[in-house]
Amino acid sequence: MAEVKYHHVGKKFGEHEVIPDLDLHIKDGEFIVYVGPSGCGKTTLLRMLAGLETLSAGQIWIGDNNVTNMSPKHRNVAMVFQNYALYPHMTVAENIGFGLMVRGTPKSDRRKKIEQAAALLDIDNLLDRKPKEISGGQRQRVAMGRAIVREPDVFLMDEPLSNLDAQLRHQMRAELRNIQQRLGVTMVYVTHDQVEAMTMADRIVVLDKGQIQQLGTPREIFQKPKNRFVASFIGTPHMNILPWEQCRGHGITVPDAFQDLCNHHHVYDIGFRPADMTLADEDGVIKLTIKTLLVENLGNDVLVHGQIGGEGGHVRALIPTEQAPSQGDELAVAISLSKLHLFDEKGEAIGSS
Ligand code: ATP
């Protein structure tokens, strides 16, 4: 177990700067998730930590060791890849124990560790099978088992669930989290799937263009996004973000308290989550009327796609199915002031710090 520190880390591929200057402190035993759009640098950050990619600037520390120039095998990290990288001709037990065999661990010790890991992962009845004789989810566990027996300081995972179907992904998310907690290891996990990040992480690193946009617990990131990028990236369905000027001209009624706030700050965009719009008619809320363009049935709720005041922006509202409007209906909705996100011209959240 160990903490991890990125200290002024930079990375260039030729002239292409992927990570400008990044500082990050991952705590011992923490489950940390790097999330962000394709190409934002998640995998590069992970590979630099694993020693599979050199740094162009800065240092990386694992515990008390400056590992910046250390070879991967001396870093005591274990990486689980998207494609599992299992040896097809070896049994599950041989795959799990391969790293130990290479290291020269005696056979009896090896067997014990393999059996312990297999029991933890609930694959102890599959030890004599070959990878082609087990399911995708089971293969994923074997890859995990191979990492566990090495007893690394840090586990690194790059989109390990992306080859699984939706139901299995869901199940494995909970299992991985459970295993990490039982082992008490530091886990660094890369995904572009913000739901995965929200459900698994102790803290999330939201990245864009190689820069940390926000570092925080899932709750902090969801409830207090620091800027427009984080607000629009995290949360399903996505937050509605509209230029305030455009809204004002299109029949939004605001309470005095909000008008006061706008007078003091330069509000450029306003944001509100589809689930935070209600049909209740109360005081202290922002009110707007939406022309229903499309109604998507999600089961308990419907997602209404609509337009504010004719020419206004598009918005999405999550409404209980029993209150669902029909296409073309006008829908009067309210948003409580506490659920509103305000952004300045640069996209920074107003009043979030
Ligand atoms: P994805 O979610 O698509 O895997 P990512 O956030 O993991 O994306 P990286 O794989 O870290 O992104 O890539 C970051 C940037 O660095 C991209 O613009 C990519 O094209 C570039 N890049 C990555 N590896 C190399 C390389 N070996 N040579 C040149 N450019 C690279």
Short mmCIF file of C-alpha atoms and ligand atoms in Angstrom, two decimals:
data_model
loop_
_atom_site.label_atom_id
_atom_site.label_comp_id
_atom_site.label_asym_id
_atom_site.label_seq_id
_atom_site.Cartn_x
_atom_site.Cartn_y
_atom_site.Cartn_z
CA MET A 1 0.00 0.00 0.00
CA ALA A 2 1.22 3.48 -0.76
CA GLU A 3 0.30 7.00 -1.65
CA VAL A 4 1.05 8.36 -5.09
CA LYS A 5 2.26 11.84 -6.02
CA TYR A 6 2.49 13.46 -9.43
CA HIS A 7 4.71 16.51 -9.01
CA HIS A 8 4.64 19.08 -11.85
CA VAL A 9 4.31 16.27 -14.38
CA GLY A 10 4.42 17.20 -18.05
CA LYS A 11 4.21 15.07 -21.17
CA LYS A 12 4.85 15.84 -24.80
CA PHE A 13 4.69 13.46 -27.74
CA GLY A 14 7.05 15.25 -30.11
CA GLU A 15 5.70 18.79 -30.32
CA HIS A 16 2.27 17.73 -29.09
CA GLU A 17 1.82 18.68 -25.45
CA VAL A 18 -0.61 16.26 -23.83
CA ILE A 19 -0.07 17.07 -20.14
CA PRO A 20 1.07 20.69 -19.53
CA ASP A 21 1.82 20.67 -15.77
CA LEU A 22 -0.04 18.40 -13.41
CA ASP A 23 0.06 18.02 -9.63
CA LEU A 24 -1.90 15.27 -7.91
CA HIS A 25 -1.72 13.57 -4.53
CA ILE A 26 -3.49 10.20 -4.26
CA LYS A 27 -3.93 8.98 -0.69
CA ASP A 28 -2.94 5.57 0.57
CA GLY A 29 -5.80 3.09 0.12
CA GLU A 30 -7.83 5.47 -2.00
CA PHE A 31 -9.90 4.45 -5.03
CA ILE A 32 -9.26 7.26 -7.47
CA VAL A 33 -10.82 7.50 -10.93
CA TYR A 34 -9.48 9.51 -13.88
CA VAL A 35 -12.40 10.51 -16.05
CA GLY A 36 -12.67 12.76 -19.07
CA PRO A 37 -13.36 12.79 -22.80
CA SER A 38 -11.40 10.76 -25.31
CA GLY A 39 -7.85 12.05 -25.75
CA CYS A 40 -7.75 14.11 -22.53
CA GLY A 41 -4.69 12.20 -21.26
CA LYS A 42 -6.11 9.63 -18.81
CA THR A 43 -4.23 6.64 -20.17
CA THR A 44 -1.02 8.64 -20.56
CA LEU A 45 -1.18 9.61 -16.88
CA LEU A 46 -1.73 5.98 -15.89
CA ARG A 47 1.04 4.68 -18.16
CA MET A 48 3.50 7.23 -16.73
CA LEU A 49 2.67 5.94 -13.25
CA ALA A 50 3.17 2.33 -14.42
CA GLY A 51 6.52 3.21 -16.00
CA LEU A 52 5.31 2.39 -19.51
CA GLU A 53 5.69 6.00 -20.65
CA THR A 54 8.48 8.44 -19.82
CA LEU A 55 7.83 11.90 -18.36
CA SER A 56 8.81 15.07 -20.23
CA ALA A 57 8.89 17.03 -16.95
CA GLY A 58 8.35 16.56 -13.23
CA GLN A 59 8.41 13.55 -10.93
CA ILE A 60 6.24 10.68 -9.81
CA TRP A 61 6.49 9.28 -6.29
CA ILE A 62 5.05 6.01 -4.97
CA GLY A 63 5.30 6.04 -1.19
CA ASP A 64 8.82 7.18 -0.31
CA ASN A 65 10.28 6.27 -3.69
CA ASN A 66 10.88 8.64 -6.53
CA VAL A 67 9.95 6.22 -9.35
CA THR A 68 10.31 8.73 -12.21
CA ASN A 69 13.16 6.85 -13.83
CA MET A 70 12.48 3.41 -12.36
CA SER A 71 11.61 0.47 -14.62
CA PRO A 72 8.03 -0.86 -14.41
CA LYS A 73 8.98 -4.06 -12.64
CA HIS A 74 10.66 -2.22 -9.78
CA ARG A 75 7.69 0.03 -9.06
CA ASN A 76 5.52 -2.66 -7.45
CA VAL A 77 2.43 -1.64 -9.36
CA ALA A 78 0.07 -4.04 -11.14
CA MET A 79 -1.86 -3.02 -14.20
CA VAL A 80 -5.07 -4.64 -15.45
CA PHE A 81 -5.68 -3.92 -19.13
CA GLN A 82 -8.86 -3.57 -21.14
CA ASN A 83 -8.19 -6.79 -23.09
CA TYR A 84 -7.07 -8.74 -19.98
CA ALA A 85 -3.94 -10.03 -21.80
CA LEU A 86 -4.40 -13.66 -20.63
CA TYR A 87 -2.25 -16.46 -22.07
CA PRO A 88 -4.64 -18.69 -24.04
CA HIS A 89 -2.61 -21.91 -23.64
CA MET A 90 -2.41 -21.62 -19.84
CA THR A 91 -5.05 -22.58 -17.30
CA VAL A 92 -6.69 -19.99 -15.08
CA ALA A 93 -4.39 -21.03 -12.19
CA GLU A 94 -1.28 -20.74 -14.39
CA ASN A 95 -2.39 -17.35 -15.66
CA ILE A 96 -2.93 -16.06 -12.13
CA GLY A 97 0.38 -17.45 -10.92
CA PHE A 98 2.49 -16.56 -13.95
CA GLY A 99 4.05 -13.44 -12.46
CA LEU A 100 4.94 -15.32 -9.29
CA MET A 101 6.55 -18.14 -11.27
CA VAL A 102 8.68 -15.65 -13.21
CA ARG A 103 9.78 -14.15 -9.91
CA GLY A 104 10.76 -17.59 -8.65
CA THR A 105 8.15 -17.89 -5.89
CA PRO A 106 8.17 -21.51 -4.61
CA LYS A 107 5.37 -23.71 -5.92
CA SER A 108 3.60 -24.26 -2.58
CA ASP A 109 3.50 -20.50 -1.84
CA ARG A 110 2.32 -19.89 -5.36
CA ARG A 111 -0.52 -22.37 -5.01
CA LYS A 112 -1.62 -20.82 -1.73
CA LYS A 113 -1.70 -17.30 -3.16
CA ILE A 114 -3.53 -18.43 -6.29
CA GLU A 115 -6.17 -20.19 -4.20
CA GLN A 116 -6.62 -17.20 -1.90
CA ALA A 117 -7.05 -14.81 -4.82
CA ALA A 118 -9.39 -17.20 -6.64
CA ALA A 119 -11.56 -17.55 -3.52
CA LEU A 120 -11.70 -13.77 -3.12
CA LEU A 121 -12.76 -13.42 -6.74
CA ASP A 122 -15.16 -16.36 -6.63
CA ILE A 123 -13.41 -18.24 -9.44
CA ASP A 124 -11.95 -21.09 -7.36
CA ASN A 125 -13.99 -23.65 -9.33
CA LEU A 126 -12.45 -22.50 -12.63
CA LEU A 127 -8.74 -22.92 -11.88
CA ASP A 128 -8.20 -25.78 -14.34
CA ARG A 129 -9.99 -24.16 -17.29
CA LYS A 130 -8.42 -22.29 -20.18
CA PRO A 131 -9.41 -18.64 -20.90
CA LYS A 132 -11.53 -19.67 -23.90
CA GLU A 133 -13.62 -21.90 -21.60
CA ILE A 134 -14.75 -19.06 -19.31
CA SER A 135 -16.94 -15.97 -19.74
CA GLY A 136 -15.81 -12.38 -20.26
CA GLY A 137 -16.60 -11.47 -16.68
CA GLN A 138 -14.64 -14.46 -15.41
CA ARG A 139 -11.67 -13.52 -17.60
CA GLN A 140 -11.77 -10.10 -16.07
CA ARG A 141 -11.53 -11.71 -12.64
CA VAL A 142 -8.57 -13.83 -13.71
CA ALA A 143 -6.77 -10.69 -14.85
CA MET A 144 -7.58 -9.15 -11.48
CA GLY A 145 -6.34 -12.30 -9.72
CA ARG A 146 -3.03 -12.04 -11.52
CA ALA A 147 -2.64 -8.53 -10.17
CA ILE A 148 -3.73 -9.45 -6.62
CA VAL A 149 -1.20 -12.28 -6.11
CA ARG A 150 1.64 -9.87 -6.79
CA GLU A 151 0.55 -7.86 -3.75
CA PRO A 152 1.32 -4.52 -5.42
CA ASP A 153 1.44 -1.16 -3.68
CA VAL A 154 -0.86 0.29 -6.31
CA PHE A 155 -3.39 -1.24 -8.70
CA LEU A 156 -3.78 0.42 -12.07
CA MET A 157 -6.80 -0.26 -14.25
CA ASP A 158 -7.44 1.07 -17.74
CA GLU A 159 -11.11 0.72 -18.71
CA PRO A 160 -11.16 -2.86 -17.38
CA LEU A 161 -14.92 -3.29 -17.83
CA SER A 162 -15.34 -1.93 -21.34
CA ASN A 163 -15.57 -5.36 -22.99
CA LEU A 164 -18.44 -6.52 -20.80
CA ASP A 165 -22.16 -6.19 -21.44
CA ALA A 166 -24.14 -3.58 -19.50
CA GLN A 167 -25.48 -5.91 -16.82
CA LEU A 168 -22.11 -7.50 -16.10
CA ARG A 169 -20.41 -4.12 -16.02
CA HIS A 170 -22.85 -3.07 -13.38
CA GLN A 171 -22.15 -6.14 -11.28
CA MET A 172 -18.37 -5.95 -11.73
CA ARG A 173 -18.34 -2.29 -10.69
CA ALA A 174 -19.67 -3.23 -7.30
CA GLU A 175 -17.36 -6.26 -7.05
CA LEU A 176 -14.20 -4.35 -7.93
CA ARG A 177 -15.05 -1.71 -5.37
CA ASN A 178 -15.69 -4.40 -2.79
CA ILE A 179 -12.40 -6.19 -3.53
CA GLN A 180 -10.45 -2.94 -3.36
CA GLN A 181 -11.94 -2.17 0.03
CA ARG A 182 -11.23 -5.65 1.36
CA LEU A 183 -7.61 -5.49 0.21
CA GLY A 184 -7.25 -1.87 1.33
CA VAL A 185 -5.05 -1.09 -1.69
CA THR A 186 -4.57 2.15 -3.58
CA MET A 187 -6.42 1.92 -6.89
CA VAL A 188 -6.06 4.20 -9.90
CA TYR A 189 -8.80 3.55 -12.42
CA VAL A 190 -9.27 5.08 -15.86
CA THR A 191 -12.63 5.38 -17.56
CA HIS A 192 -14.44 7.69 -19.94
CA ASP A 193 -17.72 6.57 -18.36
CA GLN A 194 -18.79 9.10 -15.78
CA VAL A 195 -21.34 6.72 -14.24
CA GLU A 196 -18.51 4.29 -13.52
CA ALA A 197 -16.52 7.13 -11.97
CA MET A 198 -19.44 8.28 -9.83
CA THR A 199 -20.29 4.82 -8.51
CA MET A 200 -16.78 3.54 -7.74
CA ALA A 201 -14.50 6.39 -6.73
CA ASP A 202 -13.53 7.77 -3.36
CA ARG A 203 -12.40 10.79 -5.36
CA ILE A 204 -12.68 11.63 -9.03
CA VAL A 205 -10.13 13.49 -11.15
CA VAL A 206 -12.01 15.18 -13.98
CA LEU A 207 -9.58 15.86 -16.81
CA ASP A 208 -9.76 17.93 -19.96
CA LYS A 209 -6.84 18.63 -22.27
CA GLY A 210 -4.38 17.14 -19.79
CA GLN A 211 -5.46 19.47 -17.00
CA ILE A 212 -7.33 18.68 -13.81
CA GLN A 213 -10.65 20.47 -14.03
CA GLN A 214 -11.75 19.29 -10.61
CA LEU A 215 -10.65 16.81 -7.95
CA GLY A 216 -13.26 15.78 -5.42
CA THR A 217 -15.64 13.18 -4.09
CA PRO A 218 -18.42 12.11 -6.46
CA ARG A 219 -20.86 14.12 -4.38
CA GLU A 220 -18.75 17.30 -4.50
CA ILE A 221 -18.25 17.00 -8.22
CA PHE A 222 -21.93 16.43 -8.86
CA GLN A 223 -23.30 19.02 -6.47
CA LYS A 224 -20.64 21.71 -6.82
CA PRO A 225 -19.02 21.48 -10.22
CA LYS A 226 -16.24 24.05 -10.39
CA ASN A 227 -16.81 25.03 -13.97
CA ARG A 228 -19.00 24.58 -17.01
CA PHE A 229 -16.91 21.69 -18.34
CA VAL A 230 -17.35 19.58 -15.19
CA ALA A 231 -21.01 20.55 -14.91
CA SER A 232 -21.75 19.39 -18.43
CA PHE A 233 -19.55 16.27 -18.31
CA ILE A 234 -20.80 14.77 -15.03
CA GLY A 235 -24.41 13.69 -14.60
CA THR A 236 -26.91 11.76 -16.71
CA PRO A 237 -28.94 13.15 -18.37
CA HIS A 238 -26.60 16.10 -18.87
CA MET A 239 -27.12 19.40 -17.10
CA ASN A 240 -29.00 22.08 -19.05
CA ILE A 241 -26.67 25.03 -19.54
CA LEU A 242 -28.07 28.13 -21.20
CA PRO A 243 -26.86 31.68 -21.76
CA TRP A 244 -28.58 33.84 -19.16
CA GLU A 245 -29.23 36.66 -21.64
CA GLN A 246 -31.09 34.27 -23.91
CA CYS A 247 -33.21 32.96 -21.03
CA ARG A 248 -34.11 36.39 -19.76
CA GLY A 249 -35.71 37.30 -23.01
CA HIS A 250 -37.87 34.20 -23.06
CA GLY A 251 -40.33 34.19 -20.26
CA ILE A 252 -38.31 32.99 -17.31
CA THR A 253 -39.61 34.44 -14.04
CA VAL A 254 -37.08 34.78 -11.27
CA PRO A 255 -37.49 35.61 -7.57
CA ASP A 256 -36.04 38.86 -6.23
CA ALA A 257 -33.21 37.04 -4.46
CA PHE A 258 -31.95 35.77 -7.78
CA GLN A 259 -32.22 39.13 -9.45
CA ASP A 260 -30.14 40.59 -6.59
CA LEU A 261 -27.50 37.94 -7.13
CA CYS A 262 -27.36 38.66 -10.85
CA ASN A 263 -26.92 42.35 -10.08
CA HIS A 264 -23.83 41.56 -7.99
CA HIS A 265 -22.18 39.00 -10.26
CA HIS A 266 -21.73 38.85 -13.94
CA VAL A 267 -23.82 35.76 -14.66
CA TYR A 268 -23.15 34.47 -18.15
CA ASP A 269 -24.67 30.96 -18.17
CA ILE A 270 -27.16 29.27 -15.91
CA GLY A 271 -27.28 25.52 -15.39
CA PHE A 272 -29.86 23.17 -13.92
CA ARG A 273 -30.10 19.40 -13.95
CA PRO A 274 -33.07 17.76 -15.69
CA ALA A 275 -33.94 15.94 -12.44
CA ASP A 276 -34.07 19.22 -10.52
CA MET A 277 -37.01 20.60 -12.46
CA THR A 278 -40.37 20.09 -10.78
CA LEU A 279 -43.94 20.83 -11.71
CA ALA A 280 -44.61 22.35 -8.28
CA ASP A 281 -45.72 25.95 -8.16
CA GLU A 282 -43.92 27.43 -5.13
CA ASP A 283 -42.27 30.64 -4.00
CA GLY A 284 -38.51 31.11 -4.18
CA VAL A 285 -38.17 29.28 -7.45
CA ILE A 286 -37.34 30.09 -11.03
CA LYS A 287 -40.27 29.41 -13.29
CA LEU A 288 -40.20 28.68 -16.95
CA THR A 289 -42.44 27.31 -19.63
CA ILE A 290 -41.25 24.61 -21.97
CA LYS A 291 -42.77 23.67 -25.29
CA THR A 292 -42.59 19.86 -25.45
CA LEU A 293 -40.79 18.64 -28.56
CA LEU A 294 -40.22 14.99 -27.69
CA VAL A 295 -40.99 12.68 -24.79
CA GLU A 296 -38.65 9.75 -24.08
CA ASN A 297 -39.98 7.01 -21.86
CA LEU A 298 -37.44 5.83 -19.27
CA GLY A 299 -39.73 3.71 -17.08
CA ASN A 300 -40.44 5.54 -13.82
CA ASP A 301 -39.74 8.88 -15.48
CA VAL A 302 -39.93 10.49 -18.87
CA LEU A 303 -37.25 12.73 -20.32
CA VAL A 304 -38.92 15.71 -21.90
CA HIS A 305 -36.96 17.48 -24.64
CA GLY A 306 -38.30 20.95 -25.02
CA GLN A 307 -37.72 24.55 -25.93
CA ILE A 308 -38.01 27.59 -23.72
CA GLY A 309 -40.33 30.33 -24.93
CA GLY A 310 -40.24 29.59 -28.63
CA GLU A 311 -36.85 30.95 -29.61
CA GLY A 312 -35.13 30.11 -26.32
CA GLY A 313 -32.69 27.27 -25.77
CA HIS A 314 -33.31 23.54 -25.73
CA VAL A 315 -33.74 21.94 -22.32
CA ARG A 316 -34.33 18.45 -20.96
CA ALA A 317 -36.56 17.78 -17.95
CA LEU A 318 -36.95 14.54 -16.05
CA ILE A 319 -40.59 14.23 -15.03
CA PRO A 320 -42.47 11.38 -13.31
CA THR A 321 -44.22 9.25 -15.91
CA GLU A 322 -47.68 9.93 -14.46
CA GLN A 323 -47.16 13.66 -15.10
CA ALA A 324 -45.77 13.19 -18.61
CA PRO A 325 -46.83 15.82 -21.14
CA SER A 326 -47.63 15.07 -24.78
CA GLN A 327 -45.70 16.38 -27.74
CA GLY A 328 -46.63 20.01 -28.36
CA ASP A 329 -47.84 20.61 -24.77
CA GLU A 330 -46.67 23.62 -22.81
CA LEU A 331 -45.08 22.49 -19.56
CA ALA A 332 -44.70 24.89 -16.62
CA VAL A 333 -41.70 23.90 -14.51
CA ALA A 334 -39.90 25.28 -11.48
CA ILE A 335 -36.30 25.10 -10.29
CA SER A 336 -35.38 25.86 -6.73
CA LEU A 337 -32.64 28.47 -6.34
CA SER A 338 -30.47 26.01 -4.42
CA LYS A 339 -30.38 23.75 -7.48
CA LEU A 340 -29.20 26.42 -9.84
CA HIS A 341 -25.58 26.61 -11.10
CA LEU A 342 -24.24 29.95 -12.28
CA PHE A 343 -21.21 30.45 -14.47
CA ASP A 344 -19.21 33.53 -15.40
CA GLU A 345 -17.92 34.44 -18.84
CA LYS A 346 -14.89 32.17 -18.45
CA GLY A 347 -17.08 29.23 -17.50
CA GLU A 348 -16.07 29.28 -13.83
CA ALA A 349 -18.80 28.52 -11.32
CA ILE A 350 -19.96 31.55 -9.35
CA GLY A 351 -20.08 30.99 -5.59
CA SER A 352 -18.81 27.40 -5.70
CA SER A 353 -15.65 27.87 -3.70
P1 ATP B 1 -9.21 7.54 -24.54
O1 ATP B 1 -10.36 7.69 -23.58
O2 ATP B 1 -9.63 7.73 -25.97
O3 ATP B 1 -8.39 6.31 -24.32
P2 ATP B 1 -7.26 9.16 -23.11
O4 ATP B 1 -7.84 10.25 -22.29
O5 ATP B 1 -6.83 7.94 -22.38
O6 ATP B 1 -8.23 8.81 -24.30
P3 ATP B 1 -4.54 9.31 -24.05
O7 ATP B 1 -4.53 7.93 -24.62
O8 ATP B 1 -3.81 9.54 -22.78
O9 ATP B 1 -6.04 9.81 -23.87
O10 ATP B 1 -4.01 10.30 -25.16
C1 ATP B 1 -3.84 11.69 -24.92
C2 ATP B 1 -3.35 12.35 -26.18
O11 ATP B 1 -2.02 11.90 -26.45
C3 ATP B 1 -4.16 12.05 -27.43
O12 ATP B 1 -4.22 13.23 -28.18
C4 ATP B 1 -3.36 11.00 -28.13
O13 ATP B 1 -3.56 11.07 -29.50
C5 ATP B 1 -1.92 11.36 -27.75
N1 ATP B 1 -1.04 10.18 -27.67
C6 ATP B 1 -1.17 9.13 -26.84
N2 ATP B 1 -0.17 8.24 -27.03
C7 ATP B 1 0.63 8.76 -28.01
C8 ATP B 1 1.83 8.32 -28.65
N3 ATP B 1 2.43 7.18 -28.31
N4 ATP B 1 2.34 9.12 -29.61
C9 ATP B 1 1.75 10.28 -29.95
N5 ATP B 1 0.63 10.76 -29.39
C10 ATP B 1 0.06 10.01 -28.42
#
